[in-house]
mmCIF file of C-alpha atoms and ligand atoms in Angstrom:
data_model
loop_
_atom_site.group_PDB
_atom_site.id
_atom_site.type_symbol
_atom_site.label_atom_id
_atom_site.label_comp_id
_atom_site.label_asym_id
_atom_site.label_seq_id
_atom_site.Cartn_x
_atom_site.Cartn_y
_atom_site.Cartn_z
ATOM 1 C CA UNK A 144 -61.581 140.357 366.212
ATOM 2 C CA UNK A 145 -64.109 137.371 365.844
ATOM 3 C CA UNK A 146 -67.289 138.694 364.206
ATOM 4 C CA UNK A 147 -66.816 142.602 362.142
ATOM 5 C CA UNK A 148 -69.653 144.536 360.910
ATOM 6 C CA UNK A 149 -68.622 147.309 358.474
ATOM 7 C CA UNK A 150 -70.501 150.320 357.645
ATOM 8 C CA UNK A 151 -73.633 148.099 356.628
ATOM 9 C CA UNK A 152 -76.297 149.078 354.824
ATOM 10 C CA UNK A 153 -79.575 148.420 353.573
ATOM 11 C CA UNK A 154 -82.524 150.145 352.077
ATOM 12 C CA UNK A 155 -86.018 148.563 350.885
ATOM 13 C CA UNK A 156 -88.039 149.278 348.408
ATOM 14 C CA UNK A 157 -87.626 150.910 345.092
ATOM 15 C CA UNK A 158 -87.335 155.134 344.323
ATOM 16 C CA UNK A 159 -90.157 156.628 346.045
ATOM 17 C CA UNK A 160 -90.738 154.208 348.381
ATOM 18 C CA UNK A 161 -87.226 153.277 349.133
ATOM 19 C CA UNK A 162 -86.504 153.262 352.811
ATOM 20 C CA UNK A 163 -83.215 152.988 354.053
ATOM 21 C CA UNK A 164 -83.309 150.459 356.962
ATOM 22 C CA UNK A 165 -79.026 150.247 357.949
ATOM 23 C CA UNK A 166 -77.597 153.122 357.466
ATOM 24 C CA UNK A 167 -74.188 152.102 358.068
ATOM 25 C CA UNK A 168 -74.122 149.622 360.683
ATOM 26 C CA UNK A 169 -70.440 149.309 362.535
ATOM 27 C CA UNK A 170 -69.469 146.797 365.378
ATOM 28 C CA UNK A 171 -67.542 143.815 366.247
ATOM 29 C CA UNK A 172 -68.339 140.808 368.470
ATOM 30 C CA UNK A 173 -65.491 139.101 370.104
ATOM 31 C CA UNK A 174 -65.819 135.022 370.652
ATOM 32 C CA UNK A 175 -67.774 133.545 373.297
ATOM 33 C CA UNK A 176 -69.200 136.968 373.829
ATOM 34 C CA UNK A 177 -73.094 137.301 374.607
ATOM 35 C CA UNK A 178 -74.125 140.449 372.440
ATOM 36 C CA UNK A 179 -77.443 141.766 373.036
ATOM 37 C CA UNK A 180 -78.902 144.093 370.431
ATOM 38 C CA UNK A 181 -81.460 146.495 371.143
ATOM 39 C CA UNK A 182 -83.804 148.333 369.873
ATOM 40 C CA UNK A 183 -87.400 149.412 369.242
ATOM 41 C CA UNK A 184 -89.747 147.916 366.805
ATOM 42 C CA UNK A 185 -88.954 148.741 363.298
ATOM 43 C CA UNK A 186 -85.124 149.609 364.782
ATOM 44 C CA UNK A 187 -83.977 147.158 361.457
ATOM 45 C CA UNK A 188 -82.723 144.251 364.501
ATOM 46 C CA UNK A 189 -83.948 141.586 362.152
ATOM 47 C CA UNK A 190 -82.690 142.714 359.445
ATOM 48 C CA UNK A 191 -79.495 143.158 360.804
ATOM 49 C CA UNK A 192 -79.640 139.572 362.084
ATOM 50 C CA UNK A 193 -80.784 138.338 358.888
ATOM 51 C CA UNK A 194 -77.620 139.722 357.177
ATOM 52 C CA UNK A 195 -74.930 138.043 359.731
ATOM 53 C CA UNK A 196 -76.848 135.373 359.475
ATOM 54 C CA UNK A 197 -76.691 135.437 355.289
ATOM 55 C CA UNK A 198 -79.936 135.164 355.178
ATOM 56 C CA UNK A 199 -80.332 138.288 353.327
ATOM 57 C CA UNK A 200 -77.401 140.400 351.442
ATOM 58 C CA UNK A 201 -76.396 144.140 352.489
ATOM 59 C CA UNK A 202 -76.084 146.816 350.033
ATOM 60 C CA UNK A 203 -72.935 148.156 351.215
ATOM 61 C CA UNK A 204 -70.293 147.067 354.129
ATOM 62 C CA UNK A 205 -69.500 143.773 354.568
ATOM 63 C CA UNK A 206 -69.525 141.077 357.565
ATOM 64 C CA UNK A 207 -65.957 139.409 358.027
ATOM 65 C CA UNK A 208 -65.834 135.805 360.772
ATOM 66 C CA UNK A 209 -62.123 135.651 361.427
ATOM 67 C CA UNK A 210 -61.344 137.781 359.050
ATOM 68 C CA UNK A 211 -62.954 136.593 355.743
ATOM 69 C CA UNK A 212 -65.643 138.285 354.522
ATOM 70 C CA UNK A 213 -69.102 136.720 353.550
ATOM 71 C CA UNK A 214 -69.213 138.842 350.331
ATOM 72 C CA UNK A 215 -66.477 137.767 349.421
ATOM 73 C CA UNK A 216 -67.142 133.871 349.466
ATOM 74 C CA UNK A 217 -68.987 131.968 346.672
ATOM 75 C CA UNK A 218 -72.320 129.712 346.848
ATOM 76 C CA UNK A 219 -70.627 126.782 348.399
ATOM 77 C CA UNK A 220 -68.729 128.362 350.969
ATOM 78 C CA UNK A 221 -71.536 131.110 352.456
ATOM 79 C CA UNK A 222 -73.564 127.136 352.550
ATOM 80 C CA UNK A 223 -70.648 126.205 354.633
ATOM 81 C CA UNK A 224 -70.383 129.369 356.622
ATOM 82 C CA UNK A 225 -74.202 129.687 357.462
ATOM 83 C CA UNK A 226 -73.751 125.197 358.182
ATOM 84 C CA UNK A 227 -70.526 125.945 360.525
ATOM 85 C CA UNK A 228 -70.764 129.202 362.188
ATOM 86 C CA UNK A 229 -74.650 129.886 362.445
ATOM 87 C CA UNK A 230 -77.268 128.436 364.454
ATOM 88 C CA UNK A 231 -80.584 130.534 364.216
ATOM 89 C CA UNK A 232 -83.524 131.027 367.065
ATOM 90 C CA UNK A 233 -86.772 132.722 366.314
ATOM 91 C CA UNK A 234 -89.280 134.011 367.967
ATOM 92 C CA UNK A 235 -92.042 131.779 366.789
ATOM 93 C CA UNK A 236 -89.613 128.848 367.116
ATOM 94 C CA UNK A 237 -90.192 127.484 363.504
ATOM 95 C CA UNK A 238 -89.999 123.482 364.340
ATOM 96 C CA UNK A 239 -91.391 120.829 362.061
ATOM 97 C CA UNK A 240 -94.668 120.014 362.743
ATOM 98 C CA UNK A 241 -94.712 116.052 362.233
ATOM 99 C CA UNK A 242 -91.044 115.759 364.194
ATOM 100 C CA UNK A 243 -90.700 114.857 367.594
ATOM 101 C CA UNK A 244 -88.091 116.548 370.237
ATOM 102 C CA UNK A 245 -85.660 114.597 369.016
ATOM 103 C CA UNK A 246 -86.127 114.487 365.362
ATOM 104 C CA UNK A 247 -86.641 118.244 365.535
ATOM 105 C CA UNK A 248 -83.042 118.410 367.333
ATOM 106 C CA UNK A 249 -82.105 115.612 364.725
ATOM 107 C CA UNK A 250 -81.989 118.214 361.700
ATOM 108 C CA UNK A 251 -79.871 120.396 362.933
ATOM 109 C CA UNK A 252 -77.314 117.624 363.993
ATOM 110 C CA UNK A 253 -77.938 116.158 360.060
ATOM 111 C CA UNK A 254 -76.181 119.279 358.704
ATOM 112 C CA UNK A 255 -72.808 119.300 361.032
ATOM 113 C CA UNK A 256 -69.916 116.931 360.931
ATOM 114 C CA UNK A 257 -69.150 117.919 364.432
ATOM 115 C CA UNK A 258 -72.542 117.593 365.858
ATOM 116 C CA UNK A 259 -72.909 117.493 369.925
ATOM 117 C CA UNK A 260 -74.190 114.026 371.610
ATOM 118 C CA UNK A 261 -78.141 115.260 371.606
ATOM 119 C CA UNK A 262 -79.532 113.050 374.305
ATOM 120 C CA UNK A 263 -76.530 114.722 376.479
ATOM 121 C CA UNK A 264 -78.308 118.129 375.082
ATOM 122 C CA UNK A 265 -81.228 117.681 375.549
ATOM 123 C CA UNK A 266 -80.900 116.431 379.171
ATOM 124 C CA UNK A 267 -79.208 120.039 379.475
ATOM 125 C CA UNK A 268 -82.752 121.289 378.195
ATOM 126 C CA UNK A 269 -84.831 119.765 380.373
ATOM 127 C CA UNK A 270 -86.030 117.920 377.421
ATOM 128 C CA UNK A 271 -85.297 114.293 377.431
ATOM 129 C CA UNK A 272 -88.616 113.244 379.272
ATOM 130 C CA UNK A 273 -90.337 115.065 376.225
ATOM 131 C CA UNK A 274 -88.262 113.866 373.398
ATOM 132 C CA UNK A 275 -91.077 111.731 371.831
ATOM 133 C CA UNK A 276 -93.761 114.381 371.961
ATOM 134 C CA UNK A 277 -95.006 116.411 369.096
ATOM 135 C CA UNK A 278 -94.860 120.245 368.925
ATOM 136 C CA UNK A 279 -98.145 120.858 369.669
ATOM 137 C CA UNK A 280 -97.973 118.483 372.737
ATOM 138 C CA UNK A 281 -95.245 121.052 374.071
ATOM 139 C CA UNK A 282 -95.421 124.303 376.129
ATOM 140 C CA UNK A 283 -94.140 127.377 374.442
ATOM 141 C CA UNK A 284 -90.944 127.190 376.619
ATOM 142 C CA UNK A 285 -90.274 123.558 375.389
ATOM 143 C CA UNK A 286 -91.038 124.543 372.076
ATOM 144 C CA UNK A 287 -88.380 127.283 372.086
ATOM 145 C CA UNK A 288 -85.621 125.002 374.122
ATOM 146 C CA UNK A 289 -86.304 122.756 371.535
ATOM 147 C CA UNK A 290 -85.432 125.493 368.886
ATOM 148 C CA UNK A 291 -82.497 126.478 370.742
ATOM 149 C CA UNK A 292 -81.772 122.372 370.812
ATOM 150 C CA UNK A 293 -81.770 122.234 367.017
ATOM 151 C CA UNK A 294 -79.782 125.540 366.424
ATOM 152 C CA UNK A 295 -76.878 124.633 369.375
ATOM 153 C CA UNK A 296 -76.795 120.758 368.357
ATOM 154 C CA UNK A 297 -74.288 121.443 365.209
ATOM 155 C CA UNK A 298 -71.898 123.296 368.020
ATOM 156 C CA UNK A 299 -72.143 126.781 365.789
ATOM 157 C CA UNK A 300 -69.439 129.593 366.750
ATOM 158 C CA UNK A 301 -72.456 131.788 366.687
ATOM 159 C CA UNK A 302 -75.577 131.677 368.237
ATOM 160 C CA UNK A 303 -78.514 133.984 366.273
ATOM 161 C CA UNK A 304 -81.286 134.924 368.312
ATOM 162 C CA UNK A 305 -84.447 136.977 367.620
ATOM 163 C CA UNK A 306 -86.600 137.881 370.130
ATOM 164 C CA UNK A 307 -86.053 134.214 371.089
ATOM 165 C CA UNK A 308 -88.862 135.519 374.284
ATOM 166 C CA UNK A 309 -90.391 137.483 372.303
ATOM 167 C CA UNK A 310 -93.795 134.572 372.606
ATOM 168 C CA UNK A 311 -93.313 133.620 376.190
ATOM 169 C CA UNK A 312 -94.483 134.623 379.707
ATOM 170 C CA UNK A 313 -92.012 136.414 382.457
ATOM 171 C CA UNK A 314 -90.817 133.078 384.005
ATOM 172 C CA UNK A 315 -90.432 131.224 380.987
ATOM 173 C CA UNK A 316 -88.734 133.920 379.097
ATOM 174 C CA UNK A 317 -86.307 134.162 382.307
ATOM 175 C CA UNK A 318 -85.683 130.353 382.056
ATOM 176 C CA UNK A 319 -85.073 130.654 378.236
ATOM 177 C CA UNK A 320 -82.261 133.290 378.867
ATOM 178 C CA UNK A 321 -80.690 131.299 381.707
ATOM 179 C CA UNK A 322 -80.458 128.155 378.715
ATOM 180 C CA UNK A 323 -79.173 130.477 376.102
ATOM 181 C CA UNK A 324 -76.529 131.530 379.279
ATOM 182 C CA UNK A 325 -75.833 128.127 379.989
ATOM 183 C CA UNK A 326 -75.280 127.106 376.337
ATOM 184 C CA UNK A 327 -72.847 129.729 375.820
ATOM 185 C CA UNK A 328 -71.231 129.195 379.268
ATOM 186 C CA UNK A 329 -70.745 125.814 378.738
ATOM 187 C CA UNK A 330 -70.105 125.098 374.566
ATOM 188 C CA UNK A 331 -68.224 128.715 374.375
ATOM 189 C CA UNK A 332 -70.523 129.857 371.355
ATOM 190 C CA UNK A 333 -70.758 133.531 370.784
ATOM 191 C CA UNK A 334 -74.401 134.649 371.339
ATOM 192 C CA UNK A 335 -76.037 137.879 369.530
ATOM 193 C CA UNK A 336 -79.623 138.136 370.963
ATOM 194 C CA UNK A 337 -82.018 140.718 369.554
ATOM 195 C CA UNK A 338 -84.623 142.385 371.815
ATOM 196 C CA UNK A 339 -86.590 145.453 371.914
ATOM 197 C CA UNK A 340 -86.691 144.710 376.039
ATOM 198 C CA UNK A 341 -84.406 146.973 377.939
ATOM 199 C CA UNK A 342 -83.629 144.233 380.732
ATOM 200 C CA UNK A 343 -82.108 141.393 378.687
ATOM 201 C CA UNK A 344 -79.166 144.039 378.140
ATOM 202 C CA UNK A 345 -77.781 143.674 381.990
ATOM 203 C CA UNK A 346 -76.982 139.917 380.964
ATOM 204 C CA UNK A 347 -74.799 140.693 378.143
ATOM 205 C CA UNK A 348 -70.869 141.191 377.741
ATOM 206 C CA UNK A 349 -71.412 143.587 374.912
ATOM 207 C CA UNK A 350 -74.783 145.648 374.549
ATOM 208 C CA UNK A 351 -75.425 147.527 371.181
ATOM 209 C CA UNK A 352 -78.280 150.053 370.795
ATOM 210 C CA UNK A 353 -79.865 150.571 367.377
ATOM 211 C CA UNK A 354 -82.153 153.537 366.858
ATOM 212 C CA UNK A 355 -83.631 154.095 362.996
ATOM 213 C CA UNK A 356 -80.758 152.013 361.828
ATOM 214 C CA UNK A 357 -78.149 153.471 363.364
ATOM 215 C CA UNK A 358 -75.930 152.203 366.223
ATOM 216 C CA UNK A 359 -76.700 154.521 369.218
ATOM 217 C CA UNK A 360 -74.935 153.184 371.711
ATOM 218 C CA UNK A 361 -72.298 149.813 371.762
ATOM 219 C CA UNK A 362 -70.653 149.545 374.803
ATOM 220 C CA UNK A 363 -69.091 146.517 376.982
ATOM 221 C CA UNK A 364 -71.170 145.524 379.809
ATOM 222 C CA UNK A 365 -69.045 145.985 382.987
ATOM 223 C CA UNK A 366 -71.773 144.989 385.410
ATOM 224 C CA UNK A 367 -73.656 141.501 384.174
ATOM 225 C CA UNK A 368 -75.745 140.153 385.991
ATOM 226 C CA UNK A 369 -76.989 136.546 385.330
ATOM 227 C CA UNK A 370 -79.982 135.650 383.455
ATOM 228 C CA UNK A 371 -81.971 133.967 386.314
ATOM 229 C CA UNK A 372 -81.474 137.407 388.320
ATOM 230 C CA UNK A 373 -82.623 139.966 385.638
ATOM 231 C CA UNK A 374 -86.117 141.839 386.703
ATOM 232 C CA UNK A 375 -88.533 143.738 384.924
HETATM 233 N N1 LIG B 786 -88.346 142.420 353.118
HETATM 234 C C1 LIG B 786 -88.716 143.680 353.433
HETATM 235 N N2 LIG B 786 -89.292 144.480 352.509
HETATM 236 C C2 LIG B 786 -89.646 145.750 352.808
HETATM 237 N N3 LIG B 786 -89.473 146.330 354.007
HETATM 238 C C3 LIG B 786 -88.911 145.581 354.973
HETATM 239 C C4 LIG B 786 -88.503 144.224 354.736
HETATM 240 N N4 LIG B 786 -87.955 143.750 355.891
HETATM 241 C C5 LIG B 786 -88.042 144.751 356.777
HETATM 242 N N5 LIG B 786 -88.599 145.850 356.241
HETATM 243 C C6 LIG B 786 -88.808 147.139 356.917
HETATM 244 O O1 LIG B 786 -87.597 147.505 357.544
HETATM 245 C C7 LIG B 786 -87.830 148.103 358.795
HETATM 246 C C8 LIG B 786 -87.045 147.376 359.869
HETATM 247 O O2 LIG B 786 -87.568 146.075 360.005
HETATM 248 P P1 LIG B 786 -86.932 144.998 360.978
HETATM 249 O O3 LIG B 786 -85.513 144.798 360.639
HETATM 250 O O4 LIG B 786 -87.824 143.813 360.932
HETATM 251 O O5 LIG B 786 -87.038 145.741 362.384
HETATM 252 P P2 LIG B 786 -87.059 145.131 363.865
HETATM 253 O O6 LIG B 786 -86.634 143.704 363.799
HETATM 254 O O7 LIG B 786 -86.140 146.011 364.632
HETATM 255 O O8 LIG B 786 -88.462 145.294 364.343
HETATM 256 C C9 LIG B 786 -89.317 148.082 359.010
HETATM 257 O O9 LIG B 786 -89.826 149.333 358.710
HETATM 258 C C10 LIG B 786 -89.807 147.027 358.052
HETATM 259 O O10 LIG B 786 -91.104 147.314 357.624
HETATM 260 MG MG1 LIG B 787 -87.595 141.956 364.379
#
């Protein structure tokens, strides 16, 4: 088992106002698998993501990566798990305003000592003719493959996701998801992709469905489809 989730959970809040977002979250992920997690808004997806990711901390249950648990590891080595294992997409891409393509791509190759050739990536992106602009000289869909650029560049084993179309039109969003396809097709990284929409799910391996923070459904996807031919 690559990536274990343990009866995870996670409340907000204090007494009266304490809400109880994971209420005891269990699955596992198994390497190079793409993992879609669904839900509706307010389902706890980020939060869940946030917690792999060790971004935030759980109140109970644990997250294990080849068997060694995150809560378990001090300061320096959850640095060293979030620098090796985790490369993070968001929805509203989060780049660096005054870096170009490639400088933006840069920082994520700054923190890896096994960083992938980036003008090789971002050919793969369909952004090399664009690697000198600015941000805000981009489209949203090169602003997000630029995102994905910087998360995939240090080669993580996992690939974090959140609503990475959550911003974009139908065809771009469709183009996004055949990258994030490609990327895991061709580097082997295991993908976990949150999205409240129900299509994404056909192009995973493994689809989990969170309802009020509880797992509703987690099931292996025998029938995937690729990304370029999901509809909706
Ligand atoms: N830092 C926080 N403080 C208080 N409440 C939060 C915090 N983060 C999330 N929540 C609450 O937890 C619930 C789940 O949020 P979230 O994980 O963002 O859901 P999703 O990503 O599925 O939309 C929501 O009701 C949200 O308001
Ligand atoms: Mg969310």
């Amino acid at each position: 088992m690559f990536l274990e989730i343990k009866n995870l959970k996670k409340s907000f809040g204090t007494q009266a106002n304490r809400t109880e977002v994971l209420k005891g979250i269990d699955f596992s992920v198994e390497k190079g698998e793409i993992c879609v997690l669904l839900g509706p808004s307010g389902s706890g997806k980020s939060t869940l993501l946030n917690i792999i990711g060790g971004i935030d901390n759980a109140d109970e249950g644990y997250i294990a990566i080849n068997g060694e648990r995150t809560v378990d590891m001090n300061e320096k080595s959850l640095t060293r798990y979030r620098r090796r294992h985790l490369g993070y997409v968001f929805q509203m891409y989060n780049l660096i305003p005054n870096l170009n393509v490639k400088e933006n791509i840069e920082v994520g190759a700054y923190l890896s000592d096994r960083a992938l050739n980036i003008n090789e990536l971002m050919k793969t992106l369909g952004l090399y003719e664009h690697r000198n602009k600015l941000p805000n000289q981009l489209s949203g869909g090169q602003q997000q493959r630029t995102a994905i650029g910087r998360a995939i560049v240090k080669n993580p084993d996992i690939l974090l996701c959140d609503e990475p179309t959550g911003a974009l039109d139908y065809q771009t969003s469709k183009e996004i998801l055949r990258l994030i396809e490609e990327v895991n097709h061709r580097y082997g990284n295991t993908v976990i992709m949150v999205t409240h929409n129900d299509a994404i799910k056909n192009m995973a391996d493994r689809v989990v469905k969170l309802r009020d923070g509880q797992i509703r459904k987690n099931y292996v996807n025998e029938e995937k489809i690729a990304a370029c031919d999901l509809d909706w």
